[in-house]
PDB file of C-alpha atoms in Angstrom:
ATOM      1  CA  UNK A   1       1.487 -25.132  18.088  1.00  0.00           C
ATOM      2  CA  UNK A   2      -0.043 -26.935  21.245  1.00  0.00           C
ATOM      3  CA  UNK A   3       3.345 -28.382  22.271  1.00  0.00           C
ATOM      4  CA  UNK A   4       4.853 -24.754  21.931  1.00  0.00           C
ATOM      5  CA  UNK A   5       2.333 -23.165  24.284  1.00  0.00           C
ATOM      6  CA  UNK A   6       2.946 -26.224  26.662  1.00  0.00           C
ATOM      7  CA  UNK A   7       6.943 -25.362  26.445  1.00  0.00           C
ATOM      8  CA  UNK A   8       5.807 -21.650  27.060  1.00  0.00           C
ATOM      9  CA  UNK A   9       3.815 -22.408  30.109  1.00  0.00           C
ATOM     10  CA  UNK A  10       6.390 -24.384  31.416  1.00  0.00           C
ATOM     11  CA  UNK A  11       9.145 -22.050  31.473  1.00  0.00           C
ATOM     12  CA  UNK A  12       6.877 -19.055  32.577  1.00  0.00           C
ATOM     13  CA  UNK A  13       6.409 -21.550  35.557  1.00  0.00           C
ATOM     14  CA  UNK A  14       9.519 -21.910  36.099  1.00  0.00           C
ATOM     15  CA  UNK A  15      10.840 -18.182  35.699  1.00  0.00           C
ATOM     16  CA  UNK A  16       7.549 -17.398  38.521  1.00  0.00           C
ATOM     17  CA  UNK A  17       9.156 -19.765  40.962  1.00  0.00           C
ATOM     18  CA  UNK A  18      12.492 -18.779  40.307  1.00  0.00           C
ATOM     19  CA  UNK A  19      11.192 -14.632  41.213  1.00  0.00           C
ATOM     20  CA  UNK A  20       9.471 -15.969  43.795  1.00  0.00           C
ATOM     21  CA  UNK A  21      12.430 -17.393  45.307  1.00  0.00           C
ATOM     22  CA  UNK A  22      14.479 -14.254  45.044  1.00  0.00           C
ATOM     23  CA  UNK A  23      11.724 -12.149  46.226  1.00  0.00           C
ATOM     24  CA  UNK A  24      11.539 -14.317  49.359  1.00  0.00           C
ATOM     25  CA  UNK A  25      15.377 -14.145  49.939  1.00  0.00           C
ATOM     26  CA  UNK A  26      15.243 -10.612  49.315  1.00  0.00           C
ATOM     27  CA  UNK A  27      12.511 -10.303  52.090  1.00  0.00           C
ATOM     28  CA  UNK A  28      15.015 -12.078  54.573  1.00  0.00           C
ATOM     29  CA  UNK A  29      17.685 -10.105  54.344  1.00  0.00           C
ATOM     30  CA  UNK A  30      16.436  -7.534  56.096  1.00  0.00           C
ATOM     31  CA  UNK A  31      15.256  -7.930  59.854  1.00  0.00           C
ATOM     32  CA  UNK A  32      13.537  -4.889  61.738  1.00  0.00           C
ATOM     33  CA  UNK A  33      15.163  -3.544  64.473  1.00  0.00           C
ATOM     34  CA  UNK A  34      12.572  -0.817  66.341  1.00  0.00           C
ATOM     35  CA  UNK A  35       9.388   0.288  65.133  1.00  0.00           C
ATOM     36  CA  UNK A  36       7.093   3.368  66.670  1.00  0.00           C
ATOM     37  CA  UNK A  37       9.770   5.788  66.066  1.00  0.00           C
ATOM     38  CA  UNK A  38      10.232   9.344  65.883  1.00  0.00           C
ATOM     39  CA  UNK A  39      12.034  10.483  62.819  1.00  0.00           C
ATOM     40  CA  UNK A  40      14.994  12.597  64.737  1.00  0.00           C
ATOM     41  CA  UNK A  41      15.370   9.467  66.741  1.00  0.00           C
ATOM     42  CA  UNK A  42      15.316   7.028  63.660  1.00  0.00           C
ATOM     43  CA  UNK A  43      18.175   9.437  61.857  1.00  0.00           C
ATOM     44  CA  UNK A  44      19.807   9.564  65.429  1.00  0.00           C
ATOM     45  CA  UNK A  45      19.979   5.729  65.298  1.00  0.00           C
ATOM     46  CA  UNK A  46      20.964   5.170  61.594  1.00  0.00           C
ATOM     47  CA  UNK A  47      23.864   8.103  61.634  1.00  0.00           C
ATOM     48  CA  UNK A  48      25.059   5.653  64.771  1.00  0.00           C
ATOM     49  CA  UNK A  49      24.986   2.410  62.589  1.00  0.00           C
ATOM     50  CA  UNK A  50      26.305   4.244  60.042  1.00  0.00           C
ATOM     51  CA  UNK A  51      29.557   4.978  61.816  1.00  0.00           C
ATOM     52  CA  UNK A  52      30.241   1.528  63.199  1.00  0.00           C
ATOM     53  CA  UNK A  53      29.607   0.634  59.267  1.00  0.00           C
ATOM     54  CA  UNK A  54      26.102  -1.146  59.329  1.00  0.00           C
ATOM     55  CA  UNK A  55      23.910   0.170  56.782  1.00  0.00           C
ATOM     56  CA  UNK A  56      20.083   0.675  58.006  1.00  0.00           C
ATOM     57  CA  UNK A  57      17.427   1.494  56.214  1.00  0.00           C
ATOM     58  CA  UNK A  58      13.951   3.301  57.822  1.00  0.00           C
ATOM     59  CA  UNK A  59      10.355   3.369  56.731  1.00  0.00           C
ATOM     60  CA  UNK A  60       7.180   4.557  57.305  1.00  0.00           C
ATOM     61  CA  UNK A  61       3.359   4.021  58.387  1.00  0.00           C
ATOM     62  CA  UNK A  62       2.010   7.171  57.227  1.00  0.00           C
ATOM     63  CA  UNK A  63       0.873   8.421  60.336  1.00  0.00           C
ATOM     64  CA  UNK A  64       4.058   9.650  61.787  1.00  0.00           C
ATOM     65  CA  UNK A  65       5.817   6.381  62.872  1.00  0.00           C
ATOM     66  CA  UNK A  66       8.775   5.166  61.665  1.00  0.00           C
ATOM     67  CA  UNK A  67      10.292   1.405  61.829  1.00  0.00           C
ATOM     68  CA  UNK A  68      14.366   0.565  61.274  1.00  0.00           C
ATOM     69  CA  UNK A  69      15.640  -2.093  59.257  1.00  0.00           C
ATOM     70  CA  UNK A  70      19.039  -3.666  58.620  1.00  0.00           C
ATOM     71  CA  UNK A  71      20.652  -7.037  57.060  1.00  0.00           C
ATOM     72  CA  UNK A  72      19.739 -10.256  59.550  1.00  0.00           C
ATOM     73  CA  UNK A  73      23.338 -10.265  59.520  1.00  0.00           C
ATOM     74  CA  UNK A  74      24.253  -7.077  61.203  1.00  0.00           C
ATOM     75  CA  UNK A  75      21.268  -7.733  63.565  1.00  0.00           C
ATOM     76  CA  UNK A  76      22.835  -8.403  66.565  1.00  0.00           C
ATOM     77  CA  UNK A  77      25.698  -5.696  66.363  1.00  0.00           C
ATOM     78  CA  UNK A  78      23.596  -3.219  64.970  1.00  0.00           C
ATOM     79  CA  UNK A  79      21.397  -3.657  68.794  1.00  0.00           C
ATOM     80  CA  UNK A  80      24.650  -4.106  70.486  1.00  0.00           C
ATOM     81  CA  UNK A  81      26.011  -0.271  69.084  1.00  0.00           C
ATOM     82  CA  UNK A  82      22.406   1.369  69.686  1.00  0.00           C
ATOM     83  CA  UNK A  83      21.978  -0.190  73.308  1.00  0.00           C
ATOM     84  CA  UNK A  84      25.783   1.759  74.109  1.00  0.00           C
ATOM     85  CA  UNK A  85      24.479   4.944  72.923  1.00  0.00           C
ATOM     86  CA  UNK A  86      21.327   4.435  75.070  1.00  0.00           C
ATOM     87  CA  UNK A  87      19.130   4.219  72.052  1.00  0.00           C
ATOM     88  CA  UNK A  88      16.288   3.970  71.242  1.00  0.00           C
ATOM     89  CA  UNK A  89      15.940   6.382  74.273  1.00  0.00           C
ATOM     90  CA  UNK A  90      13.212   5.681  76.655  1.00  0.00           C
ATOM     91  CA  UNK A  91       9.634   7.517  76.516  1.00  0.00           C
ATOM     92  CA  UNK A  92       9.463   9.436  79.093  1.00  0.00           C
ATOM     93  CA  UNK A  93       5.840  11.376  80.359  1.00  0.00           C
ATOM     94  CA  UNK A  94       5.374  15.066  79.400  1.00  0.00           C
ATOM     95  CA  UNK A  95       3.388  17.500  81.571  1.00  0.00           C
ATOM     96  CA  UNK A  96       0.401  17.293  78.747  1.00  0.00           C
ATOM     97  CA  UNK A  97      -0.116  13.750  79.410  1.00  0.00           C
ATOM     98  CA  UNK A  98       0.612  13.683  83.123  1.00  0.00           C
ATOM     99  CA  UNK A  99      -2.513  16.222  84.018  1.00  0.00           C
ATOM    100  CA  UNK A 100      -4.517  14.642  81.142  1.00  0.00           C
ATOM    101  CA  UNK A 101      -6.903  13.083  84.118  1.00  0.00           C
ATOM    102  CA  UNK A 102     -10.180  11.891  82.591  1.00  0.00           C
ATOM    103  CA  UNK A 103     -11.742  12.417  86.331  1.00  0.00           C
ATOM    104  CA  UNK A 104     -13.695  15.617  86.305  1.00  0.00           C
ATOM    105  CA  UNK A 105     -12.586  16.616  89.682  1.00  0.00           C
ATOM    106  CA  UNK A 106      -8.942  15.524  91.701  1.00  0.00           C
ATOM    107  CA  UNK A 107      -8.045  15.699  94.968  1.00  0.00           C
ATOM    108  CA  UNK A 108      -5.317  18.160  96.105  1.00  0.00           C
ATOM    109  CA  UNK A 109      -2.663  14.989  96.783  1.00  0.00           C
ATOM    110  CA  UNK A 110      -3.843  13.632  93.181  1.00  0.00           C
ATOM    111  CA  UNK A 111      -2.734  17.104  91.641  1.00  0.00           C
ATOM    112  CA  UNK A 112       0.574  16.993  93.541  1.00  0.00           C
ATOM    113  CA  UNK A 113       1.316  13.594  92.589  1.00  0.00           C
ATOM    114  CA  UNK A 114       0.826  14.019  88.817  1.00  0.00           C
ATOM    115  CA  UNK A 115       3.068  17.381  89.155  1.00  0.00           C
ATOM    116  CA  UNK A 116       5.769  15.665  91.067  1.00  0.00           C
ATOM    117  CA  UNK A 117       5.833  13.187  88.921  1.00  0.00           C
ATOM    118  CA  UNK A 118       6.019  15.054  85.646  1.00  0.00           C
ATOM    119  CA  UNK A 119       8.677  17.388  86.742  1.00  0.00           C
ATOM    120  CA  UNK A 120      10.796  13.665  87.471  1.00  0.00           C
ATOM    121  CA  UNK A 121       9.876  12.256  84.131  1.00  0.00           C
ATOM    122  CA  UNK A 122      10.769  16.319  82.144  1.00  0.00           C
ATOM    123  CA  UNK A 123      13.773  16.276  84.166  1.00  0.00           C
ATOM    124  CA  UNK A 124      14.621  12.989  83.501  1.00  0.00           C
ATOM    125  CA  UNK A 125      14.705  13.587  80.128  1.00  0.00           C
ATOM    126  CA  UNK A 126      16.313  17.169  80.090  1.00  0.00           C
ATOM    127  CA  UNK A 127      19.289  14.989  81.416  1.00  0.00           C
ATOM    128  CA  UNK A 128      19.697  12.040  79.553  1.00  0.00           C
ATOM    129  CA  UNK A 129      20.025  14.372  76.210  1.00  0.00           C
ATOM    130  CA  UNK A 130      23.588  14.905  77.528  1.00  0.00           C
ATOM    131  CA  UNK A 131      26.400  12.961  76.042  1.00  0.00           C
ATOM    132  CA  UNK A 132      27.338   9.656  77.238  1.00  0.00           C
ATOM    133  CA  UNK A 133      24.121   9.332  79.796  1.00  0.00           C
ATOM    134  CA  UNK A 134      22.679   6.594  78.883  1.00  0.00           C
ATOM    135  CA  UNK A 135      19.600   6.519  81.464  1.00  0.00           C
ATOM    136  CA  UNK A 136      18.963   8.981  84.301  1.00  0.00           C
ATOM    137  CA  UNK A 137      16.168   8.920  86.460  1.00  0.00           C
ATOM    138  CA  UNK A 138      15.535  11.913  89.234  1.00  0.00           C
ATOM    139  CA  UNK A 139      13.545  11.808  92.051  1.00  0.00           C
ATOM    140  CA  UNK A 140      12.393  15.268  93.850  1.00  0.00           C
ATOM    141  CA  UNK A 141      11.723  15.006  97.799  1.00  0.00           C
ATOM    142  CA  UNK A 142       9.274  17.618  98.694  1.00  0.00           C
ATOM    143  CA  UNK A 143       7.476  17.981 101.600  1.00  0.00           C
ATOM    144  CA  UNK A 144       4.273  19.202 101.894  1.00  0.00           C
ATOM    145  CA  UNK A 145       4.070  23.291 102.846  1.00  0.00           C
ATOM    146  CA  UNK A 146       2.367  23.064 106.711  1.00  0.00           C
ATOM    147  CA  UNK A 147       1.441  26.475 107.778  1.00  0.00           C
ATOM    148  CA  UNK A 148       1.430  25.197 111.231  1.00  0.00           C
ATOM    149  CA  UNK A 149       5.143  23.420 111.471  1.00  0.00           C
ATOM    150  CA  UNK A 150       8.242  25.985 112.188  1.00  0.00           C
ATOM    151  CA  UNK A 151      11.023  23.448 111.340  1.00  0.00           C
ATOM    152  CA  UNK A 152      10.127  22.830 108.015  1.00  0.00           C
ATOM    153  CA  UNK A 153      12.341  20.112 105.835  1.00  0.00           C
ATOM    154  CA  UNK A 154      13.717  21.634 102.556  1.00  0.00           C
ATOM    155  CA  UNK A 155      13.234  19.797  99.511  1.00  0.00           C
ATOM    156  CA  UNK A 156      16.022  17.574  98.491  1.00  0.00           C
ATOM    157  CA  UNK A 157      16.727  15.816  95.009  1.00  0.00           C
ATOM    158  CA  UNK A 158      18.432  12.389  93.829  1.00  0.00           C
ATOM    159  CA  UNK A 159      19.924  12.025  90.317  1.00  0.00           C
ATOM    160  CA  UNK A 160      20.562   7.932  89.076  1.00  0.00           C
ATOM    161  CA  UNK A 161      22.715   7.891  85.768  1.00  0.00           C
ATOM    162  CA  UNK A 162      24.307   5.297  83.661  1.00  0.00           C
ATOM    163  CA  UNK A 163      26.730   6.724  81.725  1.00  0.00           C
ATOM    164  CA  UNK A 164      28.215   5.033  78.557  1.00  0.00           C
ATOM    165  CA  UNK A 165      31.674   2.296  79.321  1.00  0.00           C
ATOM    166  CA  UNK A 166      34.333   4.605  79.384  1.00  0.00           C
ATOM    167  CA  UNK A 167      32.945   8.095  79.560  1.00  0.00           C
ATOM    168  CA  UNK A 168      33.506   9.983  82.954  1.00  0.00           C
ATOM    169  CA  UNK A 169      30.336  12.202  83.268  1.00  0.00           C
ATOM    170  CA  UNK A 170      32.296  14.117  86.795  1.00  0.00           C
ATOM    171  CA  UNK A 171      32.674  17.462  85.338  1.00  0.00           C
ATOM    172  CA  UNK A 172      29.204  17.497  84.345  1.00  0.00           C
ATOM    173  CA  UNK A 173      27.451  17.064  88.123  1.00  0.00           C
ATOM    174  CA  UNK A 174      27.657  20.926  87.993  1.00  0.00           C
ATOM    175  CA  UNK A 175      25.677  21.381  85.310  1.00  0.00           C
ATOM    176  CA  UNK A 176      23.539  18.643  86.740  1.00  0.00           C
ATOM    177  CA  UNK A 177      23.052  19.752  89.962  1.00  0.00           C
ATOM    178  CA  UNK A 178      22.145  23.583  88.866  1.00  0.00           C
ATOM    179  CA  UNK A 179      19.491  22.155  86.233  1.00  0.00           C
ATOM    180  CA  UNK A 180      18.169  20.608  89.116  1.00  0.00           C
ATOM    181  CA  UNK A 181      18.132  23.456  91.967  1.00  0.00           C
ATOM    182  CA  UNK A 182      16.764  25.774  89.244  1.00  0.00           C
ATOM    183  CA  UNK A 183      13.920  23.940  88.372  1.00  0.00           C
ATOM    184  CA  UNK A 184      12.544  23.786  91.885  1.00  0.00           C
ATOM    185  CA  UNK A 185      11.989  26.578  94.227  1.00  0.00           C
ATOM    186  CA  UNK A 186      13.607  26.091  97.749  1.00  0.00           C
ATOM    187  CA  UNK A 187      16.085  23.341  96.223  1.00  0.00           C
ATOM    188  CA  UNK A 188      19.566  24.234  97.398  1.00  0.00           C
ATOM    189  CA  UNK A 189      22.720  22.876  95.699  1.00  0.00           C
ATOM    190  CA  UNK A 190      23.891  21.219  98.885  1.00  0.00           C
ATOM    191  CA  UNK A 191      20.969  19.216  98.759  1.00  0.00           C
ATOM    192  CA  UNK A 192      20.902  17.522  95.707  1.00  0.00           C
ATOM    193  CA  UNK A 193      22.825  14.843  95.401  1.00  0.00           C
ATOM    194  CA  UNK A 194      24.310  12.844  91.966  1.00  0.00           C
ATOM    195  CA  UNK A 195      25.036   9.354  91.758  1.00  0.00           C
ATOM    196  CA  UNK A 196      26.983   8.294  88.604  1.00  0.00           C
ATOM    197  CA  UNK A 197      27.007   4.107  87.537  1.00  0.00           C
ATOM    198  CA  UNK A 198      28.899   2.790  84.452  1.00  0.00           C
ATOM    199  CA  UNK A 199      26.610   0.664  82.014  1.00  0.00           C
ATOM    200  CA  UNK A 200      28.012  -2.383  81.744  1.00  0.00           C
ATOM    201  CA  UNK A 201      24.614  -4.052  80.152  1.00  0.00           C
ATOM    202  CA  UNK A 202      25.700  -4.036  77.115  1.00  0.00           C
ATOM    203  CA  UNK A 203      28.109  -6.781  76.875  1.00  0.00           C
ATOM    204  CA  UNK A 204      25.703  -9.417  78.910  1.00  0.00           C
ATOM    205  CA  UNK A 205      22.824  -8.087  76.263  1.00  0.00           C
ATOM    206  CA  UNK A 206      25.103  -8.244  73.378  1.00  0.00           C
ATOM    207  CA  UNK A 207      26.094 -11.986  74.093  1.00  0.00           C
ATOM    208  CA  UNK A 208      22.448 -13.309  74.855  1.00  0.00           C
ATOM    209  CA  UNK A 209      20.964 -11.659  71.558  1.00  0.00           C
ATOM    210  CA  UNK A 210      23.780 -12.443  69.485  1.00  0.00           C
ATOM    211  CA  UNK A 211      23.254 -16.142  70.908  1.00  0.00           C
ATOM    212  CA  UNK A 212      19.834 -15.944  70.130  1.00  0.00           C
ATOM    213  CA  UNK A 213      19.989 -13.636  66.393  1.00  0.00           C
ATOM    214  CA  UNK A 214      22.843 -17.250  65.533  1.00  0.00           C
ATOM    215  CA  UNK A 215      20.204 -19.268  66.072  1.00  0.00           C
ATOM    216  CA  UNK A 216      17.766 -17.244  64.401  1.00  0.00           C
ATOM    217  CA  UNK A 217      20.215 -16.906  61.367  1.00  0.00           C
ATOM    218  CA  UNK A 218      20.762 -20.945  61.440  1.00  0.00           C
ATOM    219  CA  UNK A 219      16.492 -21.601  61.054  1.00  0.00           C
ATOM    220  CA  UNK A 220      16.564 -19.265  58.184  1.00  0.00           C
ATOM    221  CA  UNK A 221      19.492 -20.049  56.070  1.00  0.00           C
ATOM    222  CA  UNK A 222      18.098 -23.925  56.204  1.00  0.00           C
ATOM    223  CA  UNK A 223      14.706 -22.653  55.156  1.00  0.00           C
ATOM    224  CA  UNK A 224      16.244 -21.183  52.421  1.00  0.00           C
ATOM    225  CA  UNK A 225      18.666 -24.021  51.314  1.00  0.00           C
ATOM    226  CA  UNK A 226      14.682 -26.215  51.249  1.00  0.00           C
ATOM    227  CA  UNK A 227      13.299 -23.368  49.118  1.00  0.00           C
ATOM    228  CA  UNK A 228      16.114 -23.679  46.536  1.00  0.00           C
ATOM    229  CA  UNK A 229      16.690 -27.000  46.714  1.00  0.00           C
ATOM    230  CA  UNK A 230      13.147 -27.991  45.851  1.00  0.00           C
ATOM    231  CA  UNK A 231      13.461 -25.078  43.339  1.00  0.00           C
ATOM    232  CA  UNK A 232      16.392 -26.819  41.876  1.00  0.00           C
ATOM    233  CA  UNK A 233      14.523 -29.751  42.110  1.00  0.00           C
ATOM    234  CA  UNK A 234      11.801 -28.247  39.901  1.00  0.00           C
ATOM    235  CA  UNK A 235      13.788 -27.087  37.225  1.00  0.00           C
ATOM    236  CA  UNK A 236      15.764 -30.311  37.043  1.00  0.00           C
ATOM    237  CA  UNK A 237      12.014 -31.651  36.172  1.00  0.00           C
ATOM    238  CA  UNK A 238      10.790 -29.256  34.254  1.00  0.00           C
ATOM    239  CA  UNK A 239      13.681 -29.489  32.060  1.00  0.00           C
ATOM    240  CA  UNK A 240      13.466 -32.946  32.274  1.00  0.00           C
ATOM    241  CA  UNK A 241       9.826 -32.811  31.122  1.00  0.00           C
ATOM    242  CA  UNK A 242      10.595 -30.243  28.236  1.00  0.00           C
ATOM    243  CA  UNK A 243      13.595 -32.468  26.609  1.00  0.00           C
ATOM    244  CA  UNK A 244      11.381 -35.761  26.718  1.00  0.00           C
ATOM    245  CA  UNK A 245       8.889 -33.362  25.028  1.00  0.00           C
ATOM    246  CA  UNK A 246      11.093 -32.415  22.068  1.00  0.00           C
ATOM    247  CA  UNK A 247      12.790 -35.528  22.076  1.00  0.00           C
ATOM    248  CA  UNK A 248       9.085 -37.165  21.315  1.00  0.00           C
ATOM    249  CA  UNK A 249       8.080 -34.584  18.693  1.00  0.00           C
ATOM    250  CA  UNK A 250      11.417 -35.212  16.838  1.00  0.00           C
ATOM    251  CA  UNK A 251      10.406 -38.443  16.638  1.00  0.00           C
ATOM    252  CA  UNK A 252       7.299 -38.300  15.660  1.00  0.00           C
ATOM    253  CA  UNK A 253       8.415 -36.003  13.127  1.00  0.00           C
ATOM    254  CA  UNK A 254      11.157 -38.667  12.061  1.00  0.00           C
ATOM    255  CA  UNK A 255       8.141 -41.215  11.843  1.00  0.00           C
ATOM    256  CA  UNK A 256       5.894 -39.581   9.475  1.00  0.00           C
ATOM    257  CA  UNK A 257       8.641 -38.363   7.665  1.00  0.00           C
ATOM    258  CA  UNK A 258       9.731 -42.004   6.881  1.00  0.00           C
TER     259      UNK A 258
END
């Protein structure tokens, strides 16, 4: 009876090691991409994957945030397609957080800096929702209203965007240009001015992390090839260990039997 439990033991031993192993290879297949998500952006990102055929997975925290997973294999790709589309998109500033000044009192040029610079930040963002921009940034000249200059200087307005390889964003500067002038007073069309540059960071990006997710790839599969060789290397002993066992008790057996 005490060399049966001493078999059992064994083998639970060796069936723990074995589920530890494939829980730990489980655990390395996948490799988080972003976390501190939004949940539109985190379905934005994995309907992307999805149609380049990576397969992502997304979780939670609970409080509203939400992380994106896929295989270690598919890690460098999977940044590669996302960083084309311009995703995960830059946080821009609302107007909420802009004027949410823990000073009691601000100055007059305080106030007009916080406003000038949340208009940039909403229009910034109102912009690079359009298809194929991958960044736009917009900055708003206005000067100061003098009561006491004639020849005042109208406002004027500058729109940077990086548009996706192979999209032509032209027939949009319109549409552009008329967001702009009507979110200012004062702002003609004349005076705003749209300057369109083709990303071509995603091929330099997509060779350094590639280089670097290889390498990455190379650490792990040897740490895994230790893991099951000296798993290997404990069931060749345990087994070992449990046929010298019976081998024993049969003879033993074969003793007092003679």
């Amino acid at each position: 009876m005490m060399k049966m439990r001493a078999n059992k033991t064994l083998k639970k031993k060796a069936s723990l090691g074995i589920v530890l192993a494939a829980t730990l290879f489980l655990a390395g297949c996948q490799s988080e991409l972003y976390s501190n998500l939004q949940e539109r952006e985190v379905n934005e990102m994995i309907s992307v994957l999805a149609v380049n055929g990576i397969e992502a997975s997304r979780s939670t925290d609970g409080k509203g945030a939400f992380s994106i997973s896929v295989d270690r294999g598919d890690f460098s790709t999977a940044i590669a397609k996302l960083s084309e589309k311009g995703l995960p998109r830059e946080n821009f500033g609302s107007l909420g957080k802009i004027f949410n000044s823990e000073k009691l009192v601000s100055t007059p040029f305080e106030e007009r800096a916080r406003f000038m610079h949340a208009l940039n930040e909403e229009l910034s963002n109102s912009i690079s929702r359009i298809n194929g921009v991958v960044s736009a940034r917009v900055h708003l000249m206005v000067p100061e209203d003098n009561p006491f200059v004639d020849d005042k200087t109208p406002p004027r307005a500058s729109v940077f965007i990086y548009q996706e390889a192979g999209k032509d964003l032209r027939p949009q500067i319109p549409t552009i240009k008329n967001l702009i002038v009507n979110s200012l007073d004062n702002l003609e069309y004349s005076f705003v001015e749209v300057a369109l540059f083709e990303d071509n960071t995603s091929a330099t990006a997509t060779t350094s992390k590639r280089s670097v997710a290889s390498f990455g790839n190379g650490i792990w599969n040897v740490f895994l090839l230790v893991i099951l060789g000296a798993i290997a290397w404990y069931g060749f002993k345990l087994s070992g260990a449990v046929s010298s066992k019976k081998r024993r008790s049969q003879t033993k057996i074969t003793t007092k039997s003679n």
